[in-house]
XYZ file of C-alpha atoms in Angstrom:
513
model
C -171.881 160.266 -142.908
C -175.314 160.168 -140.848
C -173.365 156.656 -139.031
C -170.663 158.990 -138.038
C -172.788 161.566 -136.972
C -174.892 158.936 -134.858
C -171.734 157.385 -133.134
C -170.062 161.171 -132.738
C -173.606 161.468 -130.812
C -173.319 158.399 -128.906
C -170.059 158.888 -127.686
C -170.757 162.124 -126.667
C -173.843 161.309 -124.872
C -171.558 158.193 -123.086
C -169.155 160.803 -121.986
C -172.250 162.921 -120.579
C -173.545 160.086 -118.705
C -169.725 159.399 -117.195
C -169.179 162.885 -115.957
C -172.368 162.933 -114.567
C -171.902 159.829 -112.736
C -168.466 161.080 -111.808
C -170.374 164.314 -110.629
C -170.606 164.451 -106.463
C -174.262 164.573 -105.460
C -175.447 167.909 -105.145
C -178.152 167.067 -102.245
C -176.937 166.665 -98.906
C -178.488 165.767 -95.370
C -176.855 167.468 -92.431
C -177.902 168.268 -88.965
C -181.096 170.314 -89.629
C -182.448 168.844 -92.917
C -180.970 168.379 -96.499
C -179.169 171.249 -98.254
C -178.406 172.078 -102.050
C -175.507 172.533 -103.447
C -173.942 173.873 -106.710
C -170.936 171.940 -109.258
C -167.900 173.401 -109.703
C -165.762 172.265 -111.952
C -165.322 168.352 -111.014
C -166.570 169.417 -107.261
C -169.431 170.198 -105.174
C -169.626 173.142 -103.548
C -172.345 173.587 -100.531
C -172.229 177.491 -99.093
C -174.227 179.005 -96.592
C -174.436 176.239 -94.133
C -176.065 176.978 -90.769
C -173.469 175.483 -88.487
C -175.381 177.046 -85.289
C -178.889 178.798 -84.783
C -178.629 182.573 -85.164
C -176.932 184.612 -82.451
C -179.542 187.146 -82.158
C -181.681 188.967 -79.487
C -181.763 186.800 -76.147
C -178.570 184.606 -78.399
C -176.593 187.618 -78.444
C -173.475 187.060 -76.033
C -174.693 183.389 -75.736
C -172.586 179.828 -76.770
C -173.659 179.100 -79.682
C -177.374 176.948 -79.803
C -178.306 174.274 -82.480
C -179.459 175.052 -85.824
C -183.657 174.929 -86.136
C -184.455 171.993 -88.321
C -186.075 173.138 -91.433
C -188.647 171.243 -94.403
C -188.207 171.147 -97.570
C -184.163 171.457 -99.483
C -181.948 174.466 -97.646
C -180.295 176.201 -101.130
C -176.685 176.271 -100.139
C -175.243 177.399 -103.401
C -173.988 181.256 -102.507
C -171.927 182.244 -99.060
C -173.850 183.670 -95.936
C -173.670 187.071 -94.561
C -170.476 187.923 -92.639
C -170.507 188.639 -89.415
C -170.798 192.081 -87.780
C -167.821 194.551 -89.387
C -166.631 197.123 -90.901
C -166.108 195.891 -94.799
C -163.294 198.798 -95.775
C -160.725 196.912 -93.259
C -161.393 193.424 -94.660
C -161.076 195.582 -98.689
C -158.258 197.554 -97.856
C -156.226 194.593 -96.274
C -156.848 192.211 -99.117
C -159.238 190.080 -97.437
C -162.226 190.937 -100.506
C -165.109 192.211 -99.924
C -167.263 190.882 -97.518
C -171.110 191.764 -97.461
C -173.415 191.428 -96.989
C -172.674 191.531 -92.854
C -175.762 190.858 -90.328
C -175.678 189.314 -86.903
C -177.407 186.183 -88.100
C -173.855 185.024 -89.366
C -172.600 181.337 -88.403
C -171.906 179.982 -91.485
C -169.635 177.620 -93.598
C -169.506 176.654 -96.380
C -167.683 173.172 -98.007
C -165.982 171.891 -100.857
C -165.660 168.456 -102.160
C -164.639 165.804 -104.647
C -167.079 163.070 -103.562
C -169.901 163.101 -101.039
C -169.664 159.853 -100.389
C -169.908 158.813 -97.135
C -167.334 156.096 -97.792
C -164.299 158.140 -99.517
C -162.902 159.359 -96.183
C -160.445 162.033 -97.210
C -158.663 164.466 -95.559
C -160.792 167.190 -94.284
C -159.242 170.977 -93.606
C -160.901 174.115 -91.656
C -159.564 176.871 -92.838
C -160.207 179.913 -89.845
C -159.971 183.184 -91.357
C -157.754 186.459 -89.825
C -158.667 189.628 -89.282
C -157.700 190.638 -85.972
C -160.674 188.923 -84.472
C -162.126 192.256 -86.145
C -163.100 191.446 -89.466
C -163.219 189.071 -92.833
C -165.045 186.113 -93.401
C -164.926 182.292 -94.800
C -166.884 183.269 -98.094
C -164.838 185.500 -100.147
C -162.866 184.184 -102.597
C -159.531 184.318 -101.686
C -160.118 181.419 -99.475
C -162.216 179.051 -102.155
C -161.263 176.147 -100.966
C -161.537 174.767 -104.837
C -157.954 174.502 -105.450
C -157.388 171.911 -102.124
C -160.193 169.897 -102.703
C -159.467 169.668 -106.172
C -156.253 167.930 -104.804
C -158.728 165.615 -102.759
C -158.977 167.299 -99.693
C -162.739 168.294 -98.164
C -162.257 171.831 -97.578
C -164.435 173.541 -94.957
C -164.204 177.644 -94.251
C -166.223 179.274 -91.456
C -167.768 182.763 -89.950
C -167.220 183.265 -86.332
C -168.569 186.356 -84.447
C -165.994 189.239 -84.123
C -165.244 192.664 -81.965
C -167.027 193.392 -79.225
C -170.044 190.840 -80.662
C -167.877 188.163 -80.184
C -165.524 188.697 -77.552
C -167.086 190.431 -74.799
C -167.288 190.763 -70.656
C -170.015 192.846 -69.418
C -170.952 191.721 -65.986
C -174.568 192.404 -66.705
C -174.448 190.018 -69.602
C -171.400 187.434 -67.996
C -172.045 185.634 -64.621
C -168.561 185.221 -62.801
C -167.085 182.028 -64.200
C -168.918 182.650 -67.438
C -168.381 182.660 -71.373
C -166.224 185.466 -72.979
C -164.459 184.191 -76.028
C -167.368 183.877 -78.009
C -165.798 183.946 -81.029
C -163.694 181.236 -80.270
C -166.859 178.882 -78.923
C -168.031 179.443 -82.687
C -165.114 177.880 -84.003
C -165.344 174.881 -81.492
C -169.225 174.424 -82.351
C -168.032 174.465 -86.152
C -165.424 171.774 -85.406
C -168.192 170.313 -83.587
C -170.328 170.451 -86.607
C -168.027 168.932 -88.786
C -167.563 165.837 -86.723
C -171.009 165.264 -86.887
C -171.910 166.340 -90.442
C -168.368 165.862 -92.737
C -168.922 162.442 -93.803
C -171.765 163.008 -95.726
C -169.402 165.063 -97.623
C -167.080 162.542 -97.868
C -164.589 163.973 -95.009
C -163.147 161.634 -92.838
C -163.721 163.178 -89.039
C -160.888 161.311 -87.783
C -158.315 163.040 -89.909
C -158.963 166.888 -89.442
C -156.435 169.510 -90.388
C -157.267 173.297 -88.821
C -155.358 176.040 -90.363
C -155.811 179.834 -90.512
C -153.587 182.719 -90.911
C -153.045 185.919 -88.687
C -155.772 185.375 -85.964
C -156.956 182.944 -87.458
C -153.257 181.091 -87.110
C -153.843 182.771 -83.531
C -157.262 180.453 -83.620
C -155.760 177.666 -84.135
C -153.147 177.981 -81.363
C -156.130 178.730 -79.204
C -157.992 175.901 -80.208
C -154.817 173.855 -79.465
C -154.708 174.571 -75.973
C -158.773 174.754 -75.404
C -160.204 171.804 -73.537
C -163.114 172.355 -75.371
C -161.502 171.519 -78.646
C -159.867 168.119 -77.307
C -160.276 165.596 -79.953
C -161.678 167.799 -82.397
C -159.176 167.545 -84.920
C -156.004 166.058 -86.005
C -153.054 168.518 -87.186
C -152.563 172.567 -87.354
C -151.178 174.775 -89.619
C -150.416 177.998 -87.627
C -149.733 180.939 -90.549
C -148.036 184.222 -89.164
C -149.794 183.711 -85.561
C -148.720 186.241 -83.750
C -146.921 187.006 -79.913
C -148.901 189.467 -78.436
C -150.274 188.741 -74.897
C -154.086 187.781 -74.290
C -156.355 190.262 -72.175
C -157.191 189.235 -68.228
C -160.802 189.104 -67.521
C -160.469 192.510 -65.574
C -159.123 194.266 -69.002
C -162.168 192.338 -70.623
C -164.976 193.687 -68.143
C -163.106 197.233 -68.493
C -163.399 197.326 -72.278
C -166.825 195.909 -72.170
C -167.595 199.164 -69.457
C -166.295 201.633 -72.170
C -167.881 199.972 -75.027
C -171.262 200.027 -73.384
C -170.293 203.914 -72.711
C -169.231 204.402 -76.579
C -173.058 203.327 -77.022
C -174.536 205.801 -74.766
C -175.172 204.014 -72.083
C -174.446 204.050 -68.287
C -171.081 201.634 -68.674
C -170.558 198.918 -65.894
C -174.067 199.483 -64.885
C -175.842 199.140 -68.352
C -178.086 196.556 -68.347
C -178.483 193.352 -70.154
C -181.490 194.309 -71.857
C -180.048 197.595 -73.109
C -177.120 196.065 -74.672
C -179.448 193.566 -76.437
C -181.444 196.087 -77.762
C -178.441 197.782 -79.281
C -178.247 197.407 -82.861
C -175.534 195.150 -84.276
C -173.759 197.835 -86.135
C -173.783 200.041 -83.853
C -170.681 197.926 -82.096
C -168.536 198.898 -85.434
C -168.832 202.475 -84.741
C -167.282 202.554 -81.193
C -163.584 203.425 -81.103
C -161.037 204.680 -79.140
C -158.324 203.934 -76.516
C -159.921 201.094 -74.622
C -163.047 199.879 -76.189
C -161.574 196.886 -78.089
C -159.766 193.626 -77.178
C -158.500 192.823 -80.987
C -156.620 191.246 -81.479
C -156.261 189.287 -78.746
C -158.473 186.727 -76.888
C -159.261 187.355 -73.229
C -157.800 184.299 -70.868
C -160.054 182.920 -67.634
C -162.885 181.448 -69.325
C -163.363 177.566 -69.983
C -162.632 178.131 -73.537
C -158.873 179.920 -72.595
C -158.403 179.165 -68.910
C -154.524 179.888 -69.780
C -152.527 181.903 -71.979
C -151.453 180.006 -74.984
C -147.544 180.035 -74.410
C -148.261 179.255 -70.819
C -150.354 175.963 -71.888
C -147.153 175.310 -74.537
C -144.545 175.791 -72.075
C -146.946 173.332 -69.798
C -146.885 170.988 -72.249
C -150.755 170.976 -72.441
C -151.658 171.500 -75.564
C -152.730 169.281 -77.920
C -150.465 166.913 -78.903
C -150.906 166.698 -82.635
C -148.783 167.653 -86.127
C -147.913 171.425 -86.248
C -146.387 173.678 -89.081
C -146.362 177.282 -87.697
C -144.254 180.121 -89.860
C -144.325 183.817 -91.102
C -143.650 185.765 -94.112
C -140.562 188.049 -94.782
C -142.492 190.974 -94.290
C -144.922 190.190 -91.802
C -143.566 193.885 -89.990
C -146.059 195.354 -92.478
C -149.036 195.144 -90.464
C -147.323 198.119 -88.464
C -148.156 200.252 -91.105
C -151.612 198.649 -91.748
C -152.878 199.361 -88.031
C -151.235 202.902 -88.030
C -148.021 202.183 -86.217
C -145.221 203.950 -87.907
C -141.943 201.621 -88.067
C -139.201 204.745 -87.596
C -140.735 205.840 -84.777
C -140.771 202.312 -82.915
C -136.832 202.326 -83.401
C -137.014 205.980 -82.075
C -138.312 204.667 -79.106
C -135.283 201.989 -78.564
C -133.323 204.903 -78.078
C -129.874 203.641 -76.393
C -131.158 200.123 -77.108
C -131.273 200.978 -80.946
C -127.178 200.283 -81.329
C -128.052 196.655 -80.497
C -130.857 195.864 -81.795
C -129.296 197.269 -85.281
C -126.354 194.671 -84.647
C -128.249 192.052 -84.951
C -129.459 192.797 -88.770
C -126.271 191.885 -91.016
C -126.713 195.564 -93.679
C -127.324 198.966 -93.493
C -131.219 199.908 -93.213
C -133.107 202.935 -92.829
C -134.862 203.359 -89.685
C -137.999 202.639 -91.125
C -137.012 199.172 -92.330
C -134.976 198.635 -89.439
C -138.325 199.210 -87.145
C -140.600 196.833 -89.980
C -137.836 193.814 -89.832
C -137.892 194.288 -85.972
C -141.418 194.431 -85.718
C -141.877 191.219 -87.919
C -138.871 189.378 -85.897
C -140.223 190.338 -82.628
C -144.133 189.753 -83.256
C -143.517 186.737 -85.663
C -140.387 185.068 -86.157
C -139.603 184.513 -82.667
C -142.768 183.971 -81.759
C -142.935 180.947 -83.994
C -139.332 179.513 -83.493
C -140.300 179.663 -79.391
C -143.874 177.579 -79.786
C -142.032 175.165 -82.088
C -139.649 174.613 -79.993
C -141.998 173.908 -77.438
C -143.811 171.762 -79.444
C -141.632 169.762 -80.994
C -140.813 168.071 -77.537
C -144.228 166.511 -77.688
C -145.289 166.349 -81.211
C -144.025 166.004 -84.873
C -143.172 169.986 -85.871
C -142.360 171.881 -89.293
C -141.351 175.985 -89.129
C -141.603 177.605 -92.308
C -140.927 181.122 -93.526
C -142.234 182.710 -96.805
C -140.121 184.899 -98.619
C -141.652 184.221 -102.609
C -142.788 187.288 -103.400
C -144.917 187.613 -106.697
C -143.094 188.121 -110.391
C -145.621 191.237 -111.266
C -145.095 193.235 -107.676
C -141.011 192.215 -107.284
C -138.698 195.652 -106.545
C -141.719 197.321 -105.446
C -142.070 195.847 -101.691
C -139.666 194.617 -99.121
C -140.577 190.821 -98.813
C -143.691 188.878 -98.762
C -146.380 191.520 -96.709
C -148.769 190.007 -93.710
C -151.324 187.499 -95.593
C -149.933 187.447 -98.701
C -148.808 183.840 -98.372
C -152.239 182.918 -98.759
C -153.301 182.701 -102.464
C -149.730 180.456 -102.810
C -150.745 177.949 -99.493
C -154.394 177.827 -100.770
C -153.750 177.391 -104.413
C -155.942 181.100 -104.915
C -153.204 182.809 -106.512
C -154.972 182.443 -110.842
C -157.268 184.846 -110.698
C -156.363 186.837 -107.231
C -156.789 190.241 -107.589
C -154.679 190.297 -104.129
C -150.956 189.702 -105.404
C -150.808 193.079 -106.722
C -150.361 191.779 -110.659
C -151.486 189.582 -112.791
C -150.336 186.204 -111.943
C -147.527 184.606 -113.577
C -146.440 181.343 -114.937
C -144.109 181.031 -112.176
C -146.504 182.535 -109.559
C -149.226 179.723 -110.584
C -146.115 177.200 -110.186
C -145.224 178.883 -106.703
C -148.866 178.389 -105.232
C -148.444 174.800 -106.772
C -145.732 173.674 -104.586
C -146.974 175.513 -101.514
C -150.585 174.406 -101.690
C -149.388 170.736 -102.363
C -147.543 170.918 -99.042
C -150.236 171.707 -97.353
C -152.295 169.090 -98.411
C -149.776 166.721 -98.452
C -149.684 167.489 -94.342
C -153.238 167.208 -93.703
C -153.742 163.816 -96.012
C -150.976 162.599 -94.630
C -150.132 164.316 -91.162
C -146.142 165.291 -93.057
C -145.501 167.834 -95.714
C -143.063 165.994 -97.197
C -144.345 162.371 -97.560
C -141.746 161.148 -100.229
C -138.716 163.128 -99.095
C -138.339 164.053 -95.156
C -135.050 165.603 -95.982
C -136.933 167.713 -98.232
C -138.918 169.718 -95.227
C -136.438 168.243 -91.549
C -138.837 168.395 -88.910
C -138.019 171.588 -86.785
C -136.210 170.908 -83.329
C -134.721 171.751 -80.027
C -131.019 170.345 -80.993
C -131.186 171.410 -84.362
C -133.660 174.241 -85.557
C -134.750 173.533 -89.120
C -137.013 176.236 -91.345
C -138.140 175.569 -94.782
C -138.141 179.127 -96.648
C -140.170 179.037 -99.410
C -139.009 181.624 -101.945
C -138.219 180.888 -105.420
C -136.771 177.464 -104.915
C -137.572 175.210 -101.660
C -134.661 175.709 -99.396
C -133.725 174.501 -95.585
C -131.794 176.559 -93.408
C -130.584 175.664 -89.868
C -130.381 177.916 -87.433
C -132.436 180.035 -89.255
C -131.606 183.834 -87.664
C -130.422 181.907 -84.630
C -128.798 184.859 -82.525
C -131.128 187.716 -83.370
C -134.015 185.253 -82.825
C -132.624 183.862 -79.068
C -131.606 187.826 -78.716
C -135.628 188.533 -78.920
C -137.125 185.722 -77.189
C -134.435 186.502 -73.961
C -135.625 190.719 -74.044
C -139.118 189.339 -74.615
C -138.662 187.531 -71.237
C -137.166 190.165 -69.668
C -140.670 191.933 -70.149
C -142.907 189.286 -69.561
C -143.852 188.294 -73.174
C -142.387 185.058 -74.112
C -139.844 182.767 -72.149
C -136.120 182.404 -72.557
C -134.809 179.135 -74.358
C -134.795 175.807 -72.158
């Protein structure tokens, strides 16, 4: 009896000694000294990572600077604050809860299965949405766990927002200066990772961006940036969205009538003033005209050109694409206060037609959410794939699984809810609504093993290309991804062509080549 007890023992201490050795370091050295990290599960997880100094005082309004090196080990075992926000929009939309917020915010955090400098796997930056207003890379909805558990190293990352990071006060931008701050942020964190990934085991040849809302908006932007050139390797573009970027004249305007919001004397406040403001205070300014969300302002060197100009150029980068949207993607209408029955209302003669083009009978209300998604999303995506797939290998998608617990009680799958299932989040989410299911759990399965599959191996479909056809300009080819996997052709074909021609008409999008 004491033998067995002594080999039960052994073995168990053998096992230890395995997993341990299995275990990814949990010290790391990166640009600025060497940082700690936590286990999770068979992973490491490093959070909190200074990617760039602080943006603070004379930084404020500024590229971003390199991190101060530091003595010593850097803990990096719990998120960093969020950048400057209000947290009830990030709650109430289902992004989590993200404080604490300060100014001193550029942060990511990383996930992997082997900080090896040797492993070289896939690496993927996720760029949260939020109408360039709010949410952040540390809440858990976007633990990037479930990917790198897969094999992927998973990087998520802050980026200033509002009038903190997108901004053009002529007392605080020379002519010919930065504006899109917020997107610089996200070019110094790409930056970061080529420099820093492989001691995570990344490989910074083979990086995947991705990012839903604005951050799918992000990644078209970085895809037409010449600052991002070479800075990774694929996109995934999730429910981006077609509304037109602000000139620099809108930009200084809305700077003039934030400074005013703030007290202070407008165009003419000074540089020093609007320093000395503090950060919150930028949250509480509202009304028509002070804010750019949730678009990004075009004549800097980080936009120089709208992004479906630079597509329709043929500029962009020429790399792997998926771009799609959700079934109900129309309900961010009602999340920024637009009410869907009175955008129909507003057709008025043009109602008849626009109502053609939708096969049953709706309400005005649904009519005006369906042609609010359509117009915003779906033929938004369908044009810059079409685009794109001239130059580079392209996938359109469109998610209509909506969860078991929350099905018969909303219209489709709402804006961002495709999230938990592309990220593998969904066990555990408090976002779906319900509980997850059996089948839920299987849903985000399939969907997050797509995306990996793209970014390890720059196709969704690696065994099966009829499985996922590559979308086109001959033949137009959408994977929905409901229930079961399916491919339609010609997905919405006439009401989308009907949209993209009216959304030439007014200067939006261009008609089909």
């Amino acid at each position: 009896m004491k033998r067995l007890a002594w080999c039960l023992a052994a073995a168990l201490a053998f096992a230890a000694t395995l997993a341990l050795a299995a275990a990814p370091p949990l010290e790391v050295s990166v640009e600025g000294g060497r940082i700690g990290g936590r286990p999770e599960g068979t992973l490491a997880t490093f959070q909190g990572i200074r990617y760039a100094a602080p943006p603070v005082g004379d930084l404020r309004w500024r590229a971003p600077q390199p991190v101060v090196p530091w003595q010593g080990i850097e803990p990096a075992r719990k998120p960093g604050a969020s950048c400057i926000q209000k947290p009830e929009m990030s709650i109430d939309n289902g992004g989590g809860d993200v404080r604490p917020i300060a100014e001193d915010c550029l942060f990511l955090n990383v996930w992997t299965p082997a900080s090896d400098p040797s492993a070289k796997r896939p690496v993927m930056v996720w760029i949260h949405g939020g109408s360039l207003l709010f949410g952040s890379g540390g809440t858990p909805i976007y633990s990037g766990a479930p990917l790198a558990t897969r094999g992927a190293v998973v990087v998520t990352i802050n980026y200033r927002m509002g009038a903190l990071g997108f901004f053009a006060h002529p007392s605080v931008v020379e002519p010919g200066g930065d504006v899109n701050f917020g997107l610089l942020d996200q070019i110094a964190a790409l930056h970061w990772v080529q420099r820093n990934i492989a001691a995570f085991g990344g490989d910074p040849a083979n990086v995947t961006i991705f990012g839903q809302s604005a951050g799918a908006e992000s990644v078209l932007a970085l895809f037409v940036s010449p600052l991002a050139k070479g800075l990774f390797q694929k996109g995934i573009a999730q429910s981006p969205y077609g509304i037109p970027s602000h000139t620099l004249v809108k930009a200084r305007a809305t700077a003039a009538n934030v400074a005013t919001g703030l007290k202070l004397n407008g165009a003419k406040a000074s540089a020093a003033e609007l320093r000395a403001v503090p950060a919150e205070a930028f949250t509480a300014v509202g009304g028509p005209g002070a804010s750019l969300s949730p678009s990004f302002v075009v004549g800097d060197r980080t936009l120089p050109q709208p992004i479906l100009a630079s597509f329709q150029k043929g500029t962009e980068a020429q790399v792997p694409l998926i771009i799609g949207s959700t079934s109900d993607d129309g309900s961010v209408a009602a999340a920024v206060g637009v009410d869907p029955a009175a955008l129909v209302k507003k057709l008025g003669a043009a109602r008849i037609a626009v109502k053609s083009l939708y096969p049953r009978e709706l309400t005005d209300a649904q009519l005006g959410r369906e042609t609010a998604r359509d117009v915003a999303f779906t033929a938004f995506a369908r044009r810059l794939a079409y685009l794109h797939s001239a130059r580079a290998p392209t996938w359109r998608c469109y998610h209509s699984y909506v969860g078991e617990g929350v099905r018969g009680g909303q219209p489709g799958v709402p804006h961002g809810a495709d999230i938990p299932y592309t990220m593998g989040t969904a066990a555990g989410c408090e976002c779906l609504g319900a509980p997850a299911t059996t089948q839920d759990l299987a849903a985000a399965q399939r969907a997050s093993q797509l995306w990996f599959d793209f970014a390890a191996s720059a196709t969704p479909v690696p065994r099966d290309a009829d499985a996922w056809p590559r979308d086109g300009r001959l033949i137009a080819h959408v994977l929905e991804f409901g229930e079961t996997d399916t491919v339609r052709t010609d997905f919405m074909r006439r009401r989308l062509n009907a949209f993209i021609g009216a959304l030439h008409v007014v200067g939006l999008l261009s008609p089909a080549e």
